[in-house]
Tab-separated table of C-alpha atoms (C1' of nucleotides) in Angstrom:
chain	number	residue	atom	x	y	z
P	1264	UNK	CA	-110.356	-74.860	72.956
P	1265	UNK	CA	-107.517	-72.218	71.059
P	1266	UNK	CA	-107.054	-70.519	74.497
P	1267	UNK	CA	-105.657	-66.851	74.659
P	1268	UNK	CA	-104.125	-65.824	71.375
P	1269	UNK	CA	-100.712	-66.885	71.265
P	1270	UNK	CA	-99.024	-64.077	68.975
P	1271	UNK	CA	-100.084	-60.935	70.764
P	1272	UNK	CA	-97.064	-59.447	68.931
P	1273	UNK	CA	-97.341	-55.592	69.151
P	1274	UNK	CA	-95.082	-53.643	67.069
P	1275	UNK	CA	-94.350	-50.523	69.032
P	1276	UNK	CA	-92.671	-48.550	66.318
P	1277	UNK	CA	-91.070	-45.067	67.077
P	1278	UNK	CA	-92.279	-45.712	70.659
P	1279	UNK	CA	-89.401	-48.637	70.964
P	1280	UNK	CA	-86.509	-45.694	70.599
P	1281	UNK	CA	-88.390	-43.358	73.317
P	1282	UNK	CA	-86.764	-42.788	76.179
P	1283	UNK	CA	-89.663	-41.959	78.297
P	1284	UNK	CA	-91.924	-44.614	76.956
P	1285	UNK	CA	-89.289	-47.280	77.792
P	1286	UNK	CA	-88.890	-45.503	81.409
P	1287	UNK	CA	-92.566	-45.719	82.296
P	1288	UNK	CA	-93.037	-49.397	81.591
P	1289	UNK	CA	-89.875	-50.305	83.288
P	1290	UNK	CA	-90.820	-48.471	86.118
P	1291	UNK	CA	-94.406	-49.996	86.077
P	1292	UNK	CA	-92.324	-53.358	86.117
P	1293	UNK	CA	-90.233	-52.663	88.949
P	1294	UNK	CA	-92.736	-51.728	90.973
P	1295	UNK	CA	-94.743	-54.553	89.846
P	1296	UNK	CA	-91.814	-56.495	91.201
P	1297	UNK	CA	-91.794	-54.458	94.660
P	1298	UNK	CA	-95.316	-55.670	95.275
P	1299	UNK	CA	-94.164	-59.221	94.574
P	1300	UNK	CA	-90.803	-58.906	96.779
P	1301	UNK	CA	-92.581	-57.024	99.727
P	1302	UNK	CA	-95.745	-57.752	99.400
P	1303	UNK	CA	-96.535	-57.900	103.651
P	1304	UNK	CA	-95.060	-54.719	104.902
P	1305	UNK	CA	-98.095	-52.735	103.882
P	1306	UNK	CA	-96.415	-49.844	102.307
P	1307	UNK	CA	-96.237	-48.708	98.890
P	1308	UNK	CA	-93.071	-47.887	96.934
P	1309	UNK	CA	-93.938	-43.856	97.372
P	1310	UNK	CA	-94.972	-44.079	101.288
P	1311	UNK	CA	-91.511	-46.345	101.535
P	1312	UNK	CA	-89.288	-43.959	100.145
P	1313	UNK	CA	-90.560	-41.282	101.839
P	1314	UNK	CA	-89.668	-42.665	104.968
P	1315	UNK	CA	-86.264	-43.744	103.724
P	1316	UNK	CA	-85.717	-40.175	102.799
P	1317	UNK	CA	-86.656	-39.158	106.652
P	1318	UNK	CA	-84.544	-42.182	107.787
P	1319	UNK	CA	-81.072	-40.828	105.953
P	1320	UNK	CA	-82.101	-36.728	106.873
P	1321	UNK	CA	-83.581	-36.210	110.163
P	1322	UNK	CA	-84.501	-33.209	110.423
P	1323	UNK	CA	-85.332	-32.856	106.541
P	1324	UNK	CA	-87.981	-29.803	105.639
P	1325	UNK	CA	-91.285	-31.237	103.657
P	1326	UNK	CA	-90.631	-28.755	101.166
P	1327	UNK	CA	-87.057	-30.082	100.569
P	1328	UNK	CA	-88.303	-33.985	100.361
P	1329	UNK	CA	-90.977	-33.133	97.867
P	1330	UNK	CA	-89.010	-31.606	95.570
P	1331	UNK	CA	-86.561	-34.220	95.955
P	1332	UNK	CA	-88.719	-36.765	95.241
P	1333	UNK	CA	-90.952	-34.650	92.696
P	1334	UNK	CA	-94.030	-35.348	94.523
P	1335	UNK	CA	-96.540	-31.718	95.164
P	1336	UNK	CA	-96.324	-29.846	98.355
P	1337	UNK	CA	-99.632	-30.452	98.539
P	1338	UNK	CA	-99.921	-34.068	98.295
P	1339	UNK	CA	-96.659	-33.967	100.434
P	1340	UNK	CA	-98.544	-32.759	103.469
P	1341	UNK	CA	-101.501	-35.345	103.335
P	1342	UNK	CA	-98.540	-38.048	102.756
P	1343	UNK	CA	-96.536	-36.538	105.989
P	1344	UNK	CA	-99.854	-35.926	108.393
P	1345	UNK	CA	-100.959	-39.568	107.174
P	1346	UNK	CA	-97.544	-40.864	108.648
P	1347	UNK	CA	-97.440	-38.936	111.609
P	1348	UNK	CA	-101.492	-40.036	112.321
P	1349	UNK	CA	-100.096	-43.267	112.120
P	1350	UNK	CA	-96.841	-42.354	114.827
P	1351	UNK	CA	-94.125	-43.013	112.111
P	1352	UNK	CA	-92.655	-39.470	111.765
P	1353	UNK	CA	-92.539	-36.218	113.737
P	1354	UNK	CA	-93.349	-32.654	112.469
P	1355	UNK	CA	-91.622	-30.003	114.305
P	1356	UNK	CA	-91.542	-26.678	113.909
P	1357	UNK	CA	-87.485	-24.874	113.897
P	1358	UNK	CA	-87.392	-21.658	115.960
P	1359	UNK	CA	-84.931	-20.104	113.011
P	1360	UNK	CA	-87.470	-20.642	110.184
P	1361	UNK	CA	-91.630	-20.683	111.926
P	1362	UNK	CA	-93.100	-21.132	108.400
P	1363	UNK	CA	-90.879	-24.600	108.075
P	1364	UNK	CA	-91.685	-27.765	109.607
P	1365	UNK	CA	-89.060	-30.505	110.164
P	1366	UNK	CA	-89.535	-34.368	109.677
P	1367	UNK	CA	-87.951	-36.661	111.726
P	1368	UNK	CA	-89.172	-40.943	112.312
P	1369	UNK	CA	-90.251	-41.858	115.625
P	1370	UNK	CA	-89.046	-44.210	117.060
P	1371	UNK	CA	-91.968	-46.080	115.983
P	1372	UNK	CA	-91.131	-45.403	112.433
P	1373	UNK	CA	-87.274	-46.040	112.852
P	1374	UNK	CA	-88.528	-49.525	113.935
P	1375	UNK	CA	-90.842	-50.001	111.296
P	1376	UNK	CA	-88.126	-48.703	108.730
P	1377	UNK	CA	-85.498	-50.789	110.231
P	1378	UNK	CA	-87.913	-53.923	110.107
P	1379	UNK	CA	-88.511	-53.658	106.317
P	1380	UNK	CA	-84.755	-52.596	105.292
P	1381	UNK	CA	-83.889	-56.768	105.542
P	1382	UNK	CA	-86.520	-57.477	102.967
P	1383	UNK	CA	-86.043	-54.175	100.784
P	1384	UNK	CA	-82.445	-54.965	100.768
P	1385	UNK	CA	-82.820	-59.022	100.019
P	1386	UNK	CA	-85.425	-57.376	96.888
P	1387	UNK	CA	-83.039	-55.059	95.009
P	1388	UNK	CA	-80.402	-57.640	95.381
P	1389	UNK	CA	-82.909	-60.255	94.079
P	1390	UNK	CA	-82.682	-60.122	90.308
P	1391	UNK	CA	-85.376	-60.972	88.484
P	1392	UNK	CA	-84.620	-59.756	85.463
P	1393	UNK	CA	-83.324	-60.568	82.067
P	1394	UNK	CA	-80.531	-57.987	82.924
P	1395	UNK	CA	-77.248	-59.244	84.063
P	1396	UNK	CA	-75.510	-58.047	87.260
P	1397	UNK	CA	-72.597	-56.065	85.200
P	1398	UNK	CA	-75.790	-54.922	83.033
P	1399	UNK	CA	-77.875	-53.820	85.925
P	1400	UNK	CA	-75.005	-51.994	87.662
P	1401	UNK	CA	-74.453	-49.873	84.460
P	1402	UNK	CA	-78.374	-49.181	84.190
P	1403	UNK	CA	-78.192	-48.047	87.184
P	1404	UNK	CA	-75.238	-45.774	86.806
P	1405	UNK	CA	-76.615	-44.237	83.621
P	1406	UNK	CA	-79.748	-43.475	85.308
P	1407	UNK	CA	-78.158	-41.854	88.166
P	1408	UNK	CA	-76.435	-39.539	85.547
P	1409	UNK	CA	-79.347	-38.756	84.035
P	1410	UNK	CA	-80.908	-37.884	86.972
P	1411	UNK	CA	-77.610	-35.974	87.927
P	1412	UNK	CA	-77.698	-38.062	91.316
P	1413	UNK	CA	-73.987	-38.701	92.681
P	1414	UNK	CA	-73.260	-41.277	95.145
T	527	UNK	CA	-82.685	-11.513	101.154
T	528	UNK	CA	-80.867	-14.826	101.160
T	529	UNK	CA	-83.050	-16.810	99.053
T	530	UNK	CA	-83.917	-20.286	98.584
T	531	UNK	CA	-81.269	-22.495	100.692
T	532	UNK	CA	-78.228	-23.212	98.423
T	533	UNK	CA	-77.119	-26.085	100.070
T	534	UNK	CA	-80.192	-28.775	99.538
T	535	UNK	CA	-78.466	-31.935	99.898
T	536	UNK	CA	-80.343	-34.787	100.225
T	537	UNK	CA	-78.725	-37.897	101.143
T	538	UNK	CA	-80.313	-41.019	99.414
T	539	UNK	CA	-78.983	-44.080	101.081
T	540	UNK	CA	-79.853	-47.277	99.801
T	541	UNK	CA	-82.238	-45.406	97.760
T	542	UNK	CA	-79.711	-44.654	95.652
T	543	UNK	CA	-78.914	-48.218	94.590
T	544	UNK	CA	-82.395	-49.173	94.157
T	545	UNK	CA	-83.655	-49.816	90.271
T	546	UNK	CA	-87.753	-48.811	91.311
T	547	UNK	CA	-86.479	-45.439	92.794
T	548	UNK	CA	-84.348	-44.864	89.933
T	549	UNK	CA	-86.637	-45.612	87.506
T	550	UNK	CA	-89.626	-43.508	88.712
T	551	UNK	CA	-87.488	-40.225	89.152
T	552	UNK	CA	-86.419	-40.551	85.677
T	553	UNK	CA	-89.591	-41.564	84.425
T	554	UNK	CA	-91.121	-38.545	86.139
T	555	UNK	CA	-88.019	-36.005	84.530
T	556	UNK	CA	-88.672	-37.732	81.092
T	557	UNK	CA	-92.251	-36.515	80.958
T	558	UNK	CA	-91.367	-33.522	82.153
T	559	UNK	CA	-89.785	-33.114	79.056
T	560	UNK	CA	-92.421	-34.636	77.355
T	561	UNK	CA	-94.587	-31.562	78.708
T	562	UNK	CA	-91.702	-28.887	78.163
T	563	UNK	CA	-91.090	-29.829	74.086
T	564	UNK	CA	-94.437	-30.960	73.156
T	565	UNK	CA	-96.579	-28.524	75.472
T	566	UNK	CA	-99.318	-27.363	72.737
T	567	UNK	CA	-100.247	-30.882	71.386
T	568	UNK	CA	-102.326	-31.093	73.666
T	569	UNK	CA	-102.170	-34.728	75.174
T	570	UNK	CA	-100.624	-36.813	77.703
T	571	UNK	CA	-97.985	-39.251	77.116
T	572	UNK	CA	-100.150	-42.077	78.110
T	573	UNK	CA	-102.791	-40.932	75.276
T	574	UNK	CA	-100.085	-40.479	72.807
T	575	UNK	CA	-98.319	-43.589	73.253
T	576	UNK	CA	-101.769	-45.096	72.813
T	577	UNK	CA	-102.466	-43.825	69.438
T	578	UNK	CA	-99.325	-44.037	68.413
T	579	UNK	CA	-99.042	-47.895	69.130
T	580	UNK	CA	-103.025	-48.317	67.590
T	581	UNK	CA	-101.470	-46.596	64.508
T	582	UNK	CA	-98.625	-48.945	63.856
T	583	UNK	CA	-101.443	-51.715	64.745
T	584	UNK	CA	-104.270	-51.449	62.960
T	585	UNK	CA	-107.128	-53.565	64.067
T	586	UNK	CA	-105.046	-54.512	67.454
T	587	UNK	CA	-107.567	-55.562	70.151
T	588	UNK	CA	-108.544	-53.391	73.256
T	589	UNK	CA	-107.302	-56.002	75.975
T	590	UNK	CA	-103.853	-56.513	73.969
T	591	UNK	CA	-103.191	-52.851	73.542
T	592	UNK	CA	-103.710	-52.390	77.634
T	593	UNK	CA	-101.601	-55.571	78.557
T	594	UNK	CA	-99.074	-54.317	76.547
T	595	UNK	CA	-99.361	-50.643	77.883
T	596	UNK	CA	-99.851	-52.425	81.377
T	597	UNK	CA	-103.327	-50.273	81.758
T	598	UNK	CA	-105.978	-51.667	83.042
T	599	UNK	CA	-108.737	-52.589	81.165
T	600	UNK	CA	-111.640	-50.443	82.905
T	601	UNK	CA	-109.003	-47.669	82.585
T	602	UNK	CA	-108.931	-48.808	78.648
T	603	UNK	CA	-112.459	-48.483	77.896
T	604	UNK	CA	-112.862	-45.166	79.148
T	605	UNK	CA	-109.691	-43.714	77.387
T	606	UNK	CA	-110.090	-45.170	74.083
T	607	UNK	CA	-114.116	-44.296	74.593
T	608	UNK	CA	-113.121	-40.845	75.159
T	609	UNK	CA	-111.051	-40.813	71.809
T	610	UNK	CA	-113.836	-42.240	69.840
T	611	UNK	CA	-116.156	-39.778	71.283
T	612	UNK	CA	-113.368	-36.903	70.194
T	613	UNK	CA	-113.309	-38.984	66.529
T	614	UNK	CA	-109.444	-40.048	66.778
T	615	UNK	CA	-110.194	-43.955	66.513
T	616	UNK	CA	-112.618	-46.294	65.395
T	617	UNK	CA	-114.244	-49.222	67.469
T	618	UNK	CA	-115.500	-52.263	65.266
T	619	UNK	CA	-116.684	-55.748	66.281
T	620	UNK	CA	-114.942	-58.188	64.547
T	621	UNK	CA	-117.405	-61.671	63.034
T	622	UNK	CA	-114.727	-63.820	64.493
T	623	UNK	CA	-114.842	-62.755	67.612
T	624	UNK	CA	-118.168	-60.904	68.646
T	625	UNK	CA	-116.395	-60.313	72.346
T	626	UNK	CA	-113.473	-58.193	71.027
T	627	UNK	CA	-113.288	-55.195	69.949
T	628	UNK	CA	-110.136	-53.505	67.091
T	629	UNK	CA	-109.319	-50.530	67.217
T	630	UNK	CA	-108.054	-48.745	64.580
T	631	UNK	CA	-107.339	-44.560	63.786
T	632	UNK	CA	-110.252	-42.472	61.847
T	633	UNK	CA	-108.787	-40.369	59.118
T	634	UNK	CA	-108.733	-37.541	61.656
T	635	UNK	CA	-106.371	-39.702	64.161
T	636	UNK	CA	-103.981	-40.608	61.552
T	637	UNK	CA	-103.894	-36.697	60.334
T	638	UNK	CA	-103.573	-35.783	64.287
T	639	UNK	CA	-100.673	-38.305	64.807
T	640	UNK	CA	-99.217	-37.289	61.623
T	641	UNK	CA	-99.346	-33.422	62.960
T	642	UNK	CA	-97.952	-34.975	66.274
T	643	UNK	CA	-95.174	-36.827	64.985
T	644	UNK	CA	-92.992	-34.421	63.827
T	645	UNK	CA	-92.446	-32.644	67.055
T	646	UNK	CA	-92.307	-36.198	68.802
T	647	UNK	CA	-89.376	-37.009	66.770
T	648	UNK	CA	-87.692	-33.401	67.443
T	649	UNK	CA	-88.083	-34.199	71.165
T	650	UNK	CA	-87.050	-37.277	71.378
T	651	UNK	CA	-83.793	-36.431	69.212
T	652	UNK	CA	-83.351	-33.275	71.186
T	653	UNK	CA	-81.136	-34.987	74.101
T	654	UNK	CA	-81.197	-32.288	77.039
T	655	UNK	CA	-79.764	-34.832	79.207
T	656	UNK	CA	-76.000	-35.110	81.129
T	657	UNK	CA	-75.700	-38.701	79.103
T	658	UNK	CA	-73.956	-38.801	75.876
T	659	UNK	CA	-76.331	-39.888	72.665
T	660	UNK	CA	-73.896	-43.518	73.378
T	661	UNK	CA	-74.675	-43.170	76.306
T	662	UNK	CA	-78.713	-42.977	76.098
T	663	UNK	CA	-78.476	-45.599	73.405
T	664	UNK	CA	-76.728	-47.761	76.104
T	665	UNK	CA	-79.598	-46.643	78.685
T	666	UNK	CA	-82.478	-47.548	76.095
T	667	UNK	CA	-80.751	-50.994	74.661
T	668	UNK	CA	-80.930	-52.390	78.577
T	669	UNK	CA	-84.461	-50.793	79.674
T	670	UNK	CA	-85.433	-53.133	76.080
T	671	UNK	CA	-83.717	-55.795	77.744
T	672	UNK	CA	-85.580	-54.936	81.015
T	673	UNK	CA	-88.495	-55.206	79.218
T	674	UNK	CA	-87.740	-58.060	76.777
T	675	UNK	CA	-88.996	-55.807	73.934
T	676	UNK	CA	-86.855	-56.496	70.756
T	677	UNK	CA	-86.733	-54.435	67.905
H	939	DT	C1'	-92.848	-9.511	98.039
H	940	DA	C1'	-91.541	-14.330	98.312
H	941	DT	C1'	-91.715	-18.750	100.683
H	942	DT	C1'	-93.699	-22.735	103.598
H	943	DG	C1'	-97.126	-25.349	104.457
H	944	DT	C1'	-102.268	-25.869	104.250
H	945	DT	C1'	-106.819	-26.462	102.324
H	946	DA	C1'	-109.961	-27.231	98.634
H	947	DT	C1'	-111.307	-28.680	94.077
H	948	DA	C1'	-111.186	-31.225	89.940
H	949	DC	C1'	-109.321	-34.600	87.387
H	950	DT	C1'	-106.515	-38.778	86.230
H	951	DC	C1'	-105.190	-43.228	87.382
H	952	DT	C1'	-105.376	-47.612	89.927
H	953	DA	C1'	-107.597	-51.560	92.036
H	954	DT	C1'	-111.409	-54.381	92.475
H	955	DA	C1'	-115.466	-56.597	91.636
H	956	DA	C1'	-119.762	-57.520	89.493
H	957	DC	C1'	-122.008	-57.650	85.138
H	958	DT	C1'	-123.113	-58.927	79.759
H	959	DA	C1'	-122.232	-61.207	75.807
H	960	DT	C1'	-119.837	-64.173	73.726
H	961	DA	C1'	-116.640	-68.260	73.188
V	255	DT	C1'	-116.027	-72.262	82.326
V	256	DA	C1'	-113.255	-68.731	80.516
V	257	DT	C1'	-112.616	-64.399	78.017
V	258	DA	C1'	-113.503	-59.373	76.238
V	259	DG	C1'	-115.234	-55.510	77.343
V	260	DT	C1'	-118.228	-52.572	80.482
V	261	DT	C1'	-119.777	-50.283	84.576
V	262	DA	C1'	-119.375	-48.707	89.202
V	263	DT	C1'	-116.942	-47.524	93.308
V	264	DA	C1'	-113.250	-46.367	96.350
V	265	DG	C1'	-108.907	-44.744	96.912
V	266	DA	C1'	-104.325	-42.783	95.412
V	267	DG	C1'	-101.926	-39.450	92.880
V	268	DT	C1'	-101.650	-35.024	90.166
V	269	DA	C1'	-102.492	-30.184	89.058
V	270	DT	C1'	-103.978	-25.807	90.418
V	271	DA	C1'	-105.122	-22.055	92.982
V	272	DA	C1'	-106.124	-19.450	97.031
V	273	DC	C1'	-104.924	-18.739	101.809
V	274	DA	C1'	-102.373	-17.729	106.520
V	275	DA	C1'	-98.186	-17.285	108.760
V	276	DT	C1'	-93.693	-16.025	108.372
V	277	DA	C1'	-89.496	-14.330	106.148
DNA sequence: TATTGTTATACTCTATAACTATA
DNA sequence: TATAGTTATAGAGTATAACAATA
């Protein structure tokens, strides 16, 4: 009985010193850790943003969030009629611009939001990784710079 | 005409703090540029990454190559089917181990790579991003650390 | 003419489970 | 019993293009 193979070693060569290799398995391990941290509230990380998004921009256009969040204006609208199916957000239509449609929660969704912000919150502050705190803060930082996001 | 609206400020919240969020924007603007200085290669970065890392490990196992890649295995088959079926690797049963099956690159997957690598390297040296090249050494030394990959 | 959101289509990817052959 | 790979299915996400209403 030898079991699994203990030295899975896996050289990754040039891929180690690529940037967007590295990002995509991080990110596939974060998320990996958002299922594992808020596992219950039956919402993906996607569908969760999206709704923080609404949460801090009432009134937000869908056009605006998808780009945003570089998700398709078309998948954007199945996303958005989804939520308001389900009575989380409400699609209204400004008077200034008729072609636009504004997103705003309900007061369903604020609840719902405001319900999982305790756990979201206790999960980013949870860390679970090898990364210190000093470490983590300047991760963060650089990625914000790379994604030219300013607090 | 007034155009697009200038002012398209989107205020983040506690998104802004969180690692997952992070993470998947830049993920998604790194293979954008993935697309933008590799566009006529002609594959994905998932595909590439996977011949890349079956290059620098010859005979490496389907199921290790997909834990390591964190794809799933029925997702595994049918990509690295697809490549045998387009002659970039070959698929041998090993005596040892009559389960498992190593994976290594035909003579046309090594010349494809090889044809590949060149403008891999020019993109990945080609920093079109607001961090310095410290800077995005910094970012890629604690995403290794995220990911307990050492060099 | 250009933009916003919508619909439709095709494809990729994920998640899951059942299956086979081997160990 | 457990593992490696396969197959099948359902659903999520992506990419694209054509369309109506509006600007």
């Amino acid at each position: 009985m030898t079991g699994p193979t203990v030295t899975e070693e896996v050289k990754l060569g040039p891929m180690a010193d690529s940037l967007g290799f590295l990002l995509r398995l991080s990110q596939l391990e974060s998320f990996r850790d958002f299922y594992t941290g808020m596992e219950d509230l039956g919402m993906r990380p996607g569908e969760f943003s999206v709704l923080m998004l609404i949460g801090e921009n009432p009134g937000i256009r869908q056009g605006v969030l998808a780009r945003k969040l570089m998700i398709k204006r078309a998948h954007m609208t199945k996303m958005v009629q989804a939520m308001e199916a389900d009575g989380l957000v409400t699609r209204t239509v400004p008077p200034e611009d008729k072609r636009s449609i504004e997103l705003r929660l309900s007061e369903q969704g604020a609840a719902r939001l405001a319900h999982m912000r305790g756990p979201f919150e206790e999960h980013e502050s949870r860390n679970l990784s090898r990364l210190s705190d000093a470490e983590l803060d300047t991760l963060k930082r650089l990625l914000k710079t790379y994604l030219d996001v300013r607090e």
